[in-house]
Coordinates of C-alpha atoms and ligand atoms in Angstrom, one line a residue:
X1 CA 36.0 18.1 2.3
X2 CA 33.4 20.2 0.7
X3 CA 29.6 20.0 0.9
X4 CA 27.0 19.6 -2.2
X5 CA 24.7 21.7 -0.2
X6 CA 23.0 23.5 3.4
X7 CA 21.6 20.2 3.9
X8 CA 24.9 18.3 3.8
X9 CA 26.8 21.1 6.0
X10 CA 23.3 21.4 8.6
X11 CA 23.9 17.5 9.1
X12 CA 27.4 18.1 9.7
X13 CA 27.0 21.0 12.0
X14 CA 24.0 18.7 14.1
X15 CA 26.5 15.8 14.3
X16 CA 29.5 17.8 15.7
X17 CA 26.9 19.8 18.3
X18 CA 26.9 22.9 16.4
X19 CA 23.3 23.0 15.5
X20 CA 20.2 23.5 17.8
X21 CA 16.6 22.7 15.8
X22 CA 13.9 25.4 17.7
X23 CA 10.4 23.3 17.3
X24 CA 9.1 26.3 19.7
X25 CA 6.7 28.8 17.2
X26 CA 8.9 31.6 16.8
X27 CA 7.9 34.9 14.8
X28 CA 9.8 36.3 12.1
X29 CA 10.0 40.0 13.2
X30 CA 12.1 40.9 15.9
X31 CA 12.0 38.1 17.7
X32 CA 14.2 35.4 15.8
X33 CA 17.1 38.3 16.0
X34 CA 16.7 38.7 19.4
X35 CA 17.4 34.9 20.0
X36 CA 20.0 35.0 17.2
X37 CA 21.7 37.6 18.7
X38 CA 21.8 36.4 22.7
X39 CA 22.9 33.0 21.3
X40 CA 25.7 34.6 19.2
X41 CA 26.6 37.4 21.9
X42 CA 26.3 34.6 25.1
X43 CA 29.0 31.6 26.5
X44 CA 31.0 30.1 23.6
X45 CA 29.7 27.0 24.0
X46 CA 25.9 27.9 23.8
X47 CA 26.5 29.7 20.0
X48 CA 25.1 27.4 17.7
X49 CA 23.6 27.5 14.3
X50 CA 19.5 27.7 14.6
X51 CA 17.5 25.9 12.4
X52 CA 13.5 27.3 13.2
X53 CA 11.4 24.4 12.5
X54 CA 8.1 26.8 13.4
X55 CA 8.0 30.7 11.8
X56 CA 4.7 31.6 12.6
X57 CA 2.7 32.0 9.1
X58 CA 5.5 29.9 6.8
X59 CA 6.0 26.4 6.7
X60 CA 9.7 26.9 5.5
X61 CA 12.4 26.1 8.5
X62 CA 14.5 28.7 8.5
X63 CA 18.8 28.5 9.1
X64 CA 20.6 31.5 10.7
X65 CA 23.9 31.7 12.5
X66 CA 25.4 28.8 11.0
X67 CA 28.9 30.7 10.0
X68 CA 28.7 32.5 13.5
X69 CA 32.0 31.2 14.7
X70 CA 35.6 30.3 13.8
X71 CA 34.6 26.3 13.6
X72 CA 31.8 26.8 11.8
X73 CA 33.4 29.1 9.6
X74 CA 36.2 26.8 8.6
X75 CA 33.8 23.8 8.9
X76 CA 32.0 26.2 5.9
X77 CA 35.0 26.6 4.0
X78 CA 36.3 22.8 4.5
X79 CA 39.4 23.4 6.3
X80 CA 40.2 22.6 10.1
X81 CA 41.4 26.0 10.6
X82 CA 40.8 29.2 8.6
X83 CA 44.6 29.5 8.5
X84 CA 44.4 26.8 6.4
X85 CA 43.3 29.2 3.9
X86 CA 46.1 31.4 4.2
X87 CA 48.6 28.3 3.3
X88 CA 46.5 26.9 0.5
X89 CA 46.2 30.6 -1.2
X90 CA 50.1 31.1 -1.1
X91 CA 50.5 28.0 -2.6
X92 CA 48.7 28.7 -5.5
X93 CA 50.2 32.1 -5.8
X94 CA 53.6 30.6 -5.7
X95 CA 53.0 29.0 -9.0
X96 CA 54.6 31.7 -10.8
X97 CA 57.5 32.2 -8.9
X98 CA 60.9 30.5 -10.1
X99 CA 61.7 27.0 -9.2
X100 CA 63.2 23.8 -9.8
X101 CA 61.9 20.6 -12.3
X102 CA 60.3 18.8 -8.7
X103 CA 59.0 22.3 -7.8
X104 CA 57.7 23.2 -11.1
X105 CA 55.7 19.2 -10.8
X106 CA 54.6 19.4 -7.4
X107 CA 52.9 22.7 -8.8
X108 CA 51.4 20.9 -12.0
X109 CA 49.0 19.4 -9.4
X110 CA 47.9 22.9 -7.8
X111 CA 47.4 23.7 -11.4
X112 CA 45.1 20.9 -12.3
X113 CA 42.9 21.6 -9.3
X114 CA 42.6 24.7 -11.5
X115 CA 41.2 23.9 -14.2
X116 CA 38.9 21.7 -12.0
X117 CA 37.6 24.7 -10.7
X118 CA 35.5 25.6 -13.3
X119 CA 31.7 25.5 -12.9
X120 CA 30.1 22.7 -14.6
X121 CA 27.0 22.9 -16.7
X122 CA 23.9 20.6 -15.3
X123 CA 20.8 20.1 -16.9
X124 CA 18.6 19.1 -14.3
X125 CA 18.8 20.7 -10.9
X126 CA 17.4 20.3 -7.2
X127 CA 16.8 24.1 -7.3
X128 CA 14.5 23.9 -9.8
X129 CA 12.4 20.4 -8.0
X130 CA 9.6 23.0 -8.3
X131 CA 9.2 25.8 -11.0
X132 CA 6.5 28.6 -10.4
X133 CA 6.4 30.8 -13.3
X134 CA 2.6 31.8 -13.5
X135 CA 2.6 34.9 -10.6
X136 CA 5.5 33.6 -8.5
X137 CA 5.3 35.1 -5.0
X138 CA 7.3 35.9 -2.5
X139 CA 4.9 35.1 0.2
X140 CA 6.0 31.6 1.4
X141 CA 9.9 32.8 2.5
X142 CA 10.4 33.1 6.4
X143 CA 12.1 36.7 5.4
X144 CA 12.9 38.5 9.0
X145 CA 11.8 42.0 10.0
X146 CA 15.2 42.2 11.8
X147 CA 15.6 45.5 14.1
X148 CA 12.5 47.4 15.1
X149 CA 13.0 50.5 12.6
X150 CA 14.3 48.3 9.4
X151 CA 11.9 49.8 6.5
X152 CA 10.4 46.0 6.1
X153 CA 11.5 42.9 5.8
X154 CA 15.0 42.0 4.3
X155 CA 16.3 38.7 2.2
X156 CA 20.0 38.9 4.1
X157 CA 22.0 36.1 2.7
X158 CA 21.4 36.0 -1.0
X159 CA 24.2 35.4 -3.6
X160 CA 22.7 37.9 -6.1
X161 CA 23.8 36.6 -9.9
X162 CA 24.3 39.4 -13.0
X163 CA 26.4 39.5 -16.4
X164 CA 28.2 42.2 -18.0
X165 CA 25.9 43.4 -20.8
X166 CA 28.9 43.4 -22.9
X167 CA 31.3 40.6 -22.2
X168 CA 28.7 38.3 -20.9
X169 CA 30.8 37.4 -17.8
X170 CA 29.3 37.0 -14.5
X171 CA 29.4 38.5 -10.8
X172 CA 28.3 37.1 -8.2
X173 CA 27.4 39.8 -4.7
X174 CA 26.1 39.2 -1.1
X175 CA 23.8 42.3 -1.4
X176 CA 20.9 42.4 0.7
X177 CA 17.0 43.0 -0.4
X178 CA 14.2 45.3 0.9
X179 CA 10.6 43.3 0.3
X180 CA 8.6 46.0 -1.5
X181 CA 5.8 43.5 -2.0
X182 CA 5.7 40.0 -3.2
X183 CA 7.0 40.6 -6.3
X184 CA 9.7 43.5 -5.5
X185 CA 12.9 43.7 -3.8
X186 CA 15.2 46.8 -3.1
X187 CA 18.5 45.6 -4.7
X188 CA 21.2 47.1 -2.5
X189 CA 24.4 46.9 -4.3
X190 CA 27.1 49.6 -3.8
X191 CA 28.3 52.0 -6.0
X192 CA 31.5 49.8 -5.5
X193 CA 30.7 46.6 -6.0
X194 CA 30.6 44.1 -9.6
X195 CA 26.4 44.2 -9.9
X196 CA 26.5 48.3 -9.7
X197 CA 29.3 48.3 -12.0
X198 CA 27.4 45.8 -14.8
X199 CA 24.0 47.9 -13.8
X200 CA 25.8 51.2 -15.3
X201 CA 26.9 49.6 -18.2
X202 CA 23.1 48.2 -18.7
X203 CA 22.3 51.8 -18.4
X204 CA 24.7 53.3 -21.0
X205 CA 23.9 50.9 -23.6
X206 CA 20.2 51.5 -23.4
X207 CA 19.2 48.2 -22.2
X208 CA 15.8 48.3 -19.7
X209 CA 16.2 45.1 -18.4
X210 CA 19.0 43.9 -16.7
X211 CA 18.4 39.9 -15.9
X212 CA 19.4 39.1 -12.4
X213 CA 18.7 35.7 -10.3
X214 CA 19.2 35.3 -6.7
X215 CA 20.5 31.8 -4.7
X216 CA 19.4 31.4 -1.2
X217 CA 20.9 28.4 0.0
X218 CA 23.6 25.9 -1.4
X219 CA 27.0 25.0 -0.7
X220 CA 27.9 27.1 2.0
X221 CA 31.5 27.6 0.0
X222 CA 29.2 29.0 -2.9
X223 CA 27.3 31.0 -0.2
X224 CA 30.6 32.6 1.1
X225 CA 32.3 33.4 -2.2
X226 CA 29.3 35.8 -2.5
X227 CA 30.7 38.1 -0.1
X228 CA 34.5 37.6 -1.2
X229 CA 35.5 40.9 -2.5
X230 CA 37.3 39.6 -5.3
X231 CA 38.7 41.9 -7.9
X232 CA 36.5 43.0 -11.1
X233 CA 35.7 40.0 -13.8
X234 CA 37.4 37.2 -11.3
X235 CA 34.5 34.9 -11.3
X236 CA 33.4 34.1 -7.7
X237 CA 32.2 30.8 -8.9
X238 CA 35.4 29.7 -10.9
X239 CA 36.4 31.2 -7.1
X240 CA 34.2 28.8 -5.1
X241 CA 34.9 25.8 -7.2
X242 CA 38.6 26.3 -6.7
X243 CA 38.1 25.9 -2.8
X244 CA 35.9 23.5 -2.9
X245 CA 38.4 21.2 -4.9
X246 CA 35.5 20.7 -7.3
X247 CA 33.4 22.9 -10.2
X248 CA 30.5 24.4 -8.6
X249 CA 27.2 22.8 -10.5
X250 CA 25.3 25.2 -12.3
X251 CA 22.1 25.2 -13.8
X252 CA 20.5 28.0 -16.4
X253 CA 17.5 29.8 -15.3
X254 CA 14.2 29.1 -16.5
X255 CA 12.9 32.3 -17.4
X256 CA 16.5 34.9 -17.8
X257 CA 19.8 33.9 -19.5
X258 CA 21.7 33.6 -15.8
X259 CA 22.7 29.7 -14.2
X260 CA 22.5 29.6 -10.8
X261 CA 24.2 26.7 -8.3
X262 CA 22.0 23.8 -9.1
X263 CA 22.2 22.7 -5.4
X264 CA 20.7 25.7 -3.7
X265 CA 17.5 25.9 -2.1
X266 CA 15.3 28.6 -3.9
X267 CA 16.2 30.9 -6.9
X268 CA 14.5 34.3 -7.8
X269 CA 14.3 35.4 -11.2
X270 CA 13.5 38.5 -12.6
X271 CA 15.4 41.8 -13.6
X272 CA 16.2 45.3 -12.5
X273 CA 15.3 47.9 -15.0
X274 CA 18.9 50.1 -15.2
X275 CA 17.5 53.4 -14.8
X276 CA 14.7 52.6 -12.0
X277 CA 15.6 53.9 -8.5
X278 CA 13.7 53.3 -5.2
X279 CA 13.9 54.5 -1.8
X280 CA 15.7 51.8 0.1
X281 CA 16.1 51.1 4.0
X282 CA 16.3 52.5 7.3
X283 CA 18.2 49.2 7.8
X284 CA 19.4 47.6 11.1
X285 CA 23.2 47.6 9.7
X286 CA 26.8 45.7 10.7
X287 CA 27.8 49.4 11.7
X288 CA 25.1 48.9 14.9
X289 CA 23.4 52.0 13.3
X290 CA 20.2 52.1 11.1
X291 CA 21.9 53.1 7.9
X292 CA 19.7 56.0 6.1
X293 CA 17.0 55.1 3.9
X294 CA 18.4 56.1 0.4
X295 CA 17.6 55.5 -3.6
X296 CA 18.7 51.5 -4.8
X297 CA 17.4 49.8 -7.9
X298 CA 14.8 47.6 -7.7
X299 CA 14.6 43.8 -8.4
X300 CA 11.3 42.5 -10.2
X301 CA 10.5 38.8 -9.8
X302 CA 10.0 36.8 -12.9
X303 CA 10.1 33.3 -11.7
X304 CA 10.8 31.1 -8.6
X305 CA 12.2 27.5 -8.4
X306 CA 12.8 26.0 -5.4
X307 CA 13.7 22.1 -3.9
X308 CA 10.6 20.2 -2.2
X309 CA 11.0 21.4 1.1
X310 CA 13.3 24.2 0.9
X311 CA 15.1 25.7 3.9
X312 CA 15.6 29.5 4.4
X313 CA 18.8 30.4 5.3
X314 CA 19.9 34.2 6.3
X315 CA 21.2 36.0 9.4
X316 CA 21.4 39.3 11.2
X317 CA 23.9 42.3 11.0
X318 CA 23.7 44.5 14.1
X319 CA 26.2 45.6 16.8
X320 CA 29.3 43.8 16.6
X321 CA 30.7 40.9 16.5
X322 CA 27.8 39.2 14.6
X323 CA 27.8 36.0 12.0
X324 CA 29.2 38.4 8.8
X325 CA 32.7 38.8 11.4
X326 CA 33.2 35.5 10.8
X327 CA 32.7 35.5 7.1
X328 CA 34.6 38.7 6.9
X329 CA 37.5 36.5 9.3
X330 CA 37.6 34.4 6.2
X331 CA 38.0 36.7 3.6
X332 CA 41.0 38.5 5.6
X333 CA 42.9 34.9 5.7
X334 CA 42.4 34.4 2.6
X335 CA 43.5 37.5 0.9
X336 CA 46.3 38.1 3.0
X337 CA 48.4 35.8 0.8
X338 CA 47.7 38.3 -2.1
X339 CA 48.1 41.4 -0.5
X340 CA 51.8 39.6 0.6
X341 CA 52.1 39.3 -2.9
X342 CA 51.6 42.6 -3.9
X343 CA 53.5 44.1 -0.3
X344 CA 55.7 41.2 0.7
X345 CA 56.6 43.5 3.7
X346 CA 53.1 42.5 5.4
X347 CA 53.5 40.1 7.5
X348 CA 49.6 39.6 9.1
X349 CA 46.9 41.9 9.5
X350 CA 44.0 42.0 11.3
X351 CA 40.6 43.7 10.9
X352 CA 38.9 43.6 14.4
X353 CA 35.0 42.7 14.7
X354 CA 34.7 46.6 16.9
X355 CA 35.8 48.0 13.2
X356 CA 33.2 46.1 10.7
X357 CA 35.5 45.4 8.2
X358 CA 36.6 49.0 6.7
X359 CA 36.9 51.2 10.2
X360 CA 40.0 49.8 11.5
X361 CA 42.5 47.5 9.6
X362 CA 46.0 46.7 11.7
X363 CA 48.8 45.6 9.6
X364 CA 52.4 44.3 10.6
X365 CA 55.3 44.9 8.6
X366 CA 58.8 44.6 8.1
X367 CA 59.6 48.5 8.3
X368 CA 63.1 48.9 6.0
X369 CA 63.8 52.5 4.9
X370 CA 61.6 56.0 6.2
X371 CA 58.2 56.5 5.6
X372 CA 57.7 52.6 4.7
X373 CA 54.4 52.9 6.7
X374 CA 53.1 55.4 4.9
X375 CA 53.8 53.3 1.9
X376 CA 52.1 50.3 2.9
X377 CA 48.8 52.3 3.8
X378 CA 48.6 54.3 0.5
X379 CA 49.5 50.9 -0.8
X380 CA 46.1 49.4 1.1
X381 CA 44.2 52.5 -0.1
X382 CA 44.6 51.6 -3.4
X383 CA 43.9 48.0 -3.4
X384 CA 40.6 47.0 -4.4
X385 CA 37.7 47.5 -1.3
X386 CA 40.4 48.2 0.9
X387 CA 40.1 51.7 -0.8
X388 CA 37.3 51.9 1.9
X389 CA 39.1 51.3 5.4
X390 CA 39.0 54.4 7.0
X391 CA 41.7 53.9 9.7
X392 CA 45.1 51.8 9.0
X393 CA 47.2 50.9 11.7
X394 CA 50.6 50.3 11.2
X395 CA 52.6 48.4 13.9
X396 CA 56.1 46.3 13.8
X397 CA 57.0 43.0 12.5
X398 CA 57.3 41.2 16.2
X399 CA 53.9 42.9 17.1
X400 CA 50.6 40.5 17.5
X401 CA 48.2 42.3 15.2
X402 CA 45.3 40.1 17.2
X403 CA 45.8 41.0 20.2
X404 CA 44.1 44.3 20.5
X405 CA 45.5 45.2 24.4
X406 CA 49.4 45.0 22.4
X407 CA 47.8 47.0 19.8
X408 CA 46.3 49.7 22.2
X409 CA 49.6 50.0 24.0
X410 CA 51.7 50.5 20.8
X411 CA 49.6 52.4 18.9
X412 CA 49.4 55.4 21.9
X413 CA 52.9 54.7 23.1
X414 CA 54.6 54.5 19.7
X415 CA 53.4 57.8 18.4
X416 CA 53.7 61.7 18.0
X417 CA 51.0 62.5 16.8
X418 CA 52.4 65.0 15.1
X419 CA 54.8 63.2 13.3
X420 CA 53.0 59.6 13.0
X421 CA 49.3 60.6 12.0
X422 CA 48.4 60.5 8.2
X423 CA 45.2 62.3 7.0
X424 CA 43.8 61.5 3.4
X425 CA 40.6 62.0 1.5
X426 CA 39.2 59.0 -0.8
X427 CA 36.3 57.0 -1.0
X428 CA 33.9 55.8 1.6
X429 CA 32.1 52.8 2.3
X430 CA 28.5 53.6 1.5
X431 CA 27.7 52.7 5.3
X432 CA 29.3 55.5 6.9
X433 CA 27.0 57.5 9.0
X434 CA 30.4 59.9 10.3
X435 CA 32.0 60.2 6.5
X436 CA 32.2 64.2 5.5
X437 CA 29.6 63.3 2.9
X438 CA 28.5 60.6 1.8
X439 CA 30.8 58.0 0.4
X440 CA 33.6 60.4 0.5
X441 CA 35.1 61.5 3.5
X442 CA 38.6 61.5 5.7
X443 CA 41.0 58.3 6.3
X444 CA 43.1 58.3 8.8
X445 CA 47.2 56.0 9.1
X446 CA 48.8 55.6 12.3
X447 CA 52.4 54.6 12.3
X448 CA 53.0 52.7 15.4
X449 CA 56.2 50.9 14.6
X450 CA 59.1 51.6 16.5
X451 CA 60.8 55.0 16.0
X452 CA 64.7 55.0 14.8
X453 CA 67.3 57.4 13.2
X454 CA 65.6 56.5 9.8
X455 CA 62.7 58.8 11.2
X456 CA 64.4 61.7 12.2
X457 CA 63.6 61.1 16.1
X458 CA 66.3 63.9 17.9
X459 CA 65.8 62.2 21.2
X460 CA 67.0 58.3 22.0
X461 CA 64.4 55.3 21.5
X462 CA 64.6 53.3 24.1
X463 CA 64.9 49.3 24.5
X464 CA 61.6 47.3 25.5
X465 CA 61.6 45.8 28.8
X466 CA 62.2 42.3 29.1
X467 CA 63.2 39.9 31.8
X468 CA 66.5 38.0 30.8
X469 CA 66.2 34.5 29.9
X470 CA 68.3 33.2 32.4
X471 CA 66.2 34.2 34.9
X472 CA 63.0 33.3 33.4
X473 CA 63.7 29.8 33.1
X474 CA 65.7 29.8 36.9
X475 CA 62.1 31.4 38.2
X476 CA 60.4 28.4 35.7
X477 CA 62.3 25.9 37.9
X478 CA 61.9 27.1 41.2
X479 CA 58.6 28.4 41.1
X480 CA 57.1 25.2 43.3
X481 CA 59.9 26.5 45.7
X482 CA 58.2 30.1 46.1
X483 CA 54.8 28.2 47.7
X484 CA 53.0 30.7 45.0
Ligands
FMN501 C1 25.8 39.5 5.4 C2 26.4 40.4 4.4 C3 25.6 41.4 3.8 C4 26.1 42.3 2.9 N1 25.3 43.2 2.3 C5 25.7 44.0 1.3 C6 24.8 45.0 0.7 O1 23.7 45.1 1.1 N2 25.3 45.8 -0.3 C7 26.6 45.7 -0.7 O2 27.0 46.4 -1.6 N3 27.5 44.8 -0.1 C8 27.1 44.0 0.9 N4 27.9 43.1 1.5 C9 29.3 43.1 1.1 C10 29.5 42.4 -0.3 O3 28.9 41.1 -0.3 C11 31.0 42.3 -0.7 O4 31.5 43.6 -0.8 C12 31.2 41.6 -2.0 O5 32.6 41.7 -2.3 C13 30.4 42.0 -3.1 O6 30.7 41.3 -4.3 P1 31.3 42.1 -5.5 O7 32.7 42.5 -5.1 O8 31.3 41.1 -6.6 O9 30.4 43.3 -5.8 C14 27.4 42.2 2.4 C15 28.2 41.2 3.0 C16 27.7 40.3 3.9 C17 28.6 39.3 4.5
MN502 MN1 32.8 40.4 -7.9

């Protein structure tokens, strides 16, 4: 089941123990990340969402860890388990595949949930309860000064809304904001990403303003389809609504020609002039480094709606693991299903919270004929943001890709170095601080899997050690006997 909003999925979170309310005053720089990050860092049981009733100097609560674990995450998403995902993904994927009459009509129905998916249009929204267009401010929002040398103050969980000058279609990015002032932002999109891409097209037709709206707030589905890296003109919200089971409500803007989900908590409106740059960052990053201040585009508020009593939702990157882990968790069961589709010899992957996201990527596969590895990480290379993992480990089908004490032990045990070690130049993520230059740099493949004639070895491979099953299950039935 899917929420309409934050408020629907804080309630929800409260009822199942998963959300602590802080009444204590609390300020906004530094010291709500510290408490965010013990709580997320400590005992299992003690990491709940916050919800900061009392941020010294706003009268806006403000929400943070609320997708910092695997329940929540799936609680998020609606599902009991983020596997879940995986299932319903390679469903839909299967519609195209041959089948029989009952197949092709149990399918019809994964179809119509399709064409539900679409966004509907709404005329009147909760987002826009109150509409300040006469010198909106940014003021009033709870934004966090997160590590002690961040540049400023950064909005961290925004769903930043553009269109393609040309086709009109939309993207929708998790991109954070620098606060130049209460009417400026730093708009930190990537070279990589949709918003850059419809930015450069602004720019070489000559426009000088580039409408933009951001959503804070809203259904968290909404909220996580944001940071989905879904490929170029897919529609995260036709996205969103499709998990959700429901079109996501949208509402237009007041003052740009952009809807937004009518059920979030506070919109900014304004534009980013194509050609303007401004120095953005140091920033507190998911690396655990400051990444380097560097020239963005900047975001100009035009307008700001907002419910009554909106609530501030955002959340800290930092050392790893931290909340995005768990939104990045998602995004790796979800997408698995597709890259099957594309490599059917993958059989799971993993991409470990020490990595943040595009360091270290282990993948399992069904290894048929020689160099297959190497096939499946120039294959990964290639495939949309994956272009950006630096490291791809490749183990064996019957190897656990989650357990990272197996994947240690095969991935130094399995290897020549000389032989199994694949070095490649290509694009960077725009975070590394150790890339050659920036976001260009070396990438390196590790072929763990299991050595056999196929790869040339000239000396035996030997068997893996394992007890026989006969006298597992004879130790199994005695073991009261041994007095152990
Ligand atoms: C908490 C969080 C913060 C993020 N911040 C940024 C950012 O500042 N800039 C950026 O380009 N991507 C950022 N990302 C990653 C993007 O949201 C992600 O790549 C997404 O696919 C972008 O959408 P797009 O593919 O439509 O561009 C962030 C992700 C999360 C979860
Ligand atoms: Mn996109």
């Amino acid at each position: 089941m899917a929420f309409a909003d934050l408020r629907e999925f804080i309630a929800h979170l409260e009822k199942q123990g998963q959300l602590r309310r802080v009444t204590a005053p609390v300020s906004r720089d530094l010291e709500v990340t510290e408490i965010a990050d013990r709580v997320s860092k400590g005992r299992p049981e003690g990491n709940v969402a916050l919800l900061f009733d009392n941020v010294q100097g706003c009268s806006m609560p403000l929400l943070i860890n609320a997708f910092g674990s695997r329940a929540r995450m799936a609680a998020a998403l609606g599902v009991d388990r983020l596997d879940d995902l995986s299932s319903r993904v390679a469903k839909l994927l299967d519609l195209k595949m041959p089948g029989g009459l009952v197949d092709k009509l149990r399918r019809l129905g994964d179809l119509f949930d399709l064409a539900k998916a679409g966004p509907k249009r709404v005329r009147s929204a909760p987002c826009q309860d109150v509409v300040v267009t006469d010198r909106p401010s940014l003021a009033g929002l709870p934004v966090l000064q997160c590590w002690p040398g961040d540049a400023g103050r950064y909005i961290t969980l925004p769903m930043v809304f553009t269109r393609d000058p040309l086709t009109g279609a939309r993207n929708v990015g998790m991109y954070r904001l620098q606060v130049f002032d209460d009417q400026t932002l730093g708009m930190h999109w990537q070279m990589h990403k949709g918003s850059a891409e419809h930015q450069r097209v602004a720019q070489d037709v000559g426009r000088t303003r580039m409408e933009v709206a951001i959503a804070l707030g809203g259904d968290p589905i909404a909220v996580y389809s944001a940071s989905a890296p879904l490929p170029p003109g897919v529609d995260e919200m036709v996205f969103a609504g499709w998990l959700r089971g429901a079109g996501v409500p949208m509402v237009a803007c007041k003052t740009v020609d952009v809807q937004v989900p009518a059920d979030a908590e506070i919109i900014l409106e304004g534009y980013v002039d194509p050609a303007e740059r401004r120095q953005e960052g140091p920033f507190g990053d998911h690396t655990g480094y400051y990444s380097l201040a560097r020239e963005y585009p900047v975001f100009h508020l035009t307008a700001m709606t907002h419910r009554k009593s909106p609530i501030y939702p955002t959340t800290i990157v930092g050392r790893p693991p931290q909340e995005d882990y768990w939104l990045g968790k998602a995004t790796e069961r979800i997408f698995l299903p597709i890259i099957r589709l594309l490599l059917p010899e993958v059989v799971d992957m993993n991409m470990p919270a020490e990595g943040v996201f595009h360091n270290l990527v282990i993948v399992a596969i069904r290894k048929r004929y020689p160099g297959h590895a190497r096939k499946v990480m120039y294959a990964l290379w290639g495939l949309g943001l994956m272009m950006l993992a630096k490291t791809i480990v490749v183990v064996s089908e019957h190897v656990n890709v989650h357990d990272l004490s197996e994947v240690a032990w095969r991935a130094t045990g399995n290897i020549d170095p000389r032989r199994d070690l694949v070095l490649v130049d290509g694009p960077m993520d725009d975070l590394d601080h150790a890339a050659l230059r920036h976001r260009f740099g070396g990438k390196l493949g590790v072929d763990a899997t299991e050595k056999t004639e196929m790869d040339g070895i000239v000396q035996p491979w030997p068997d893996e050690i394992r007890m026989t099953d006969e006298m597992r299950s004879l130790v199994t039935r005695r073991w009261s006997e041994y007095g152990l």
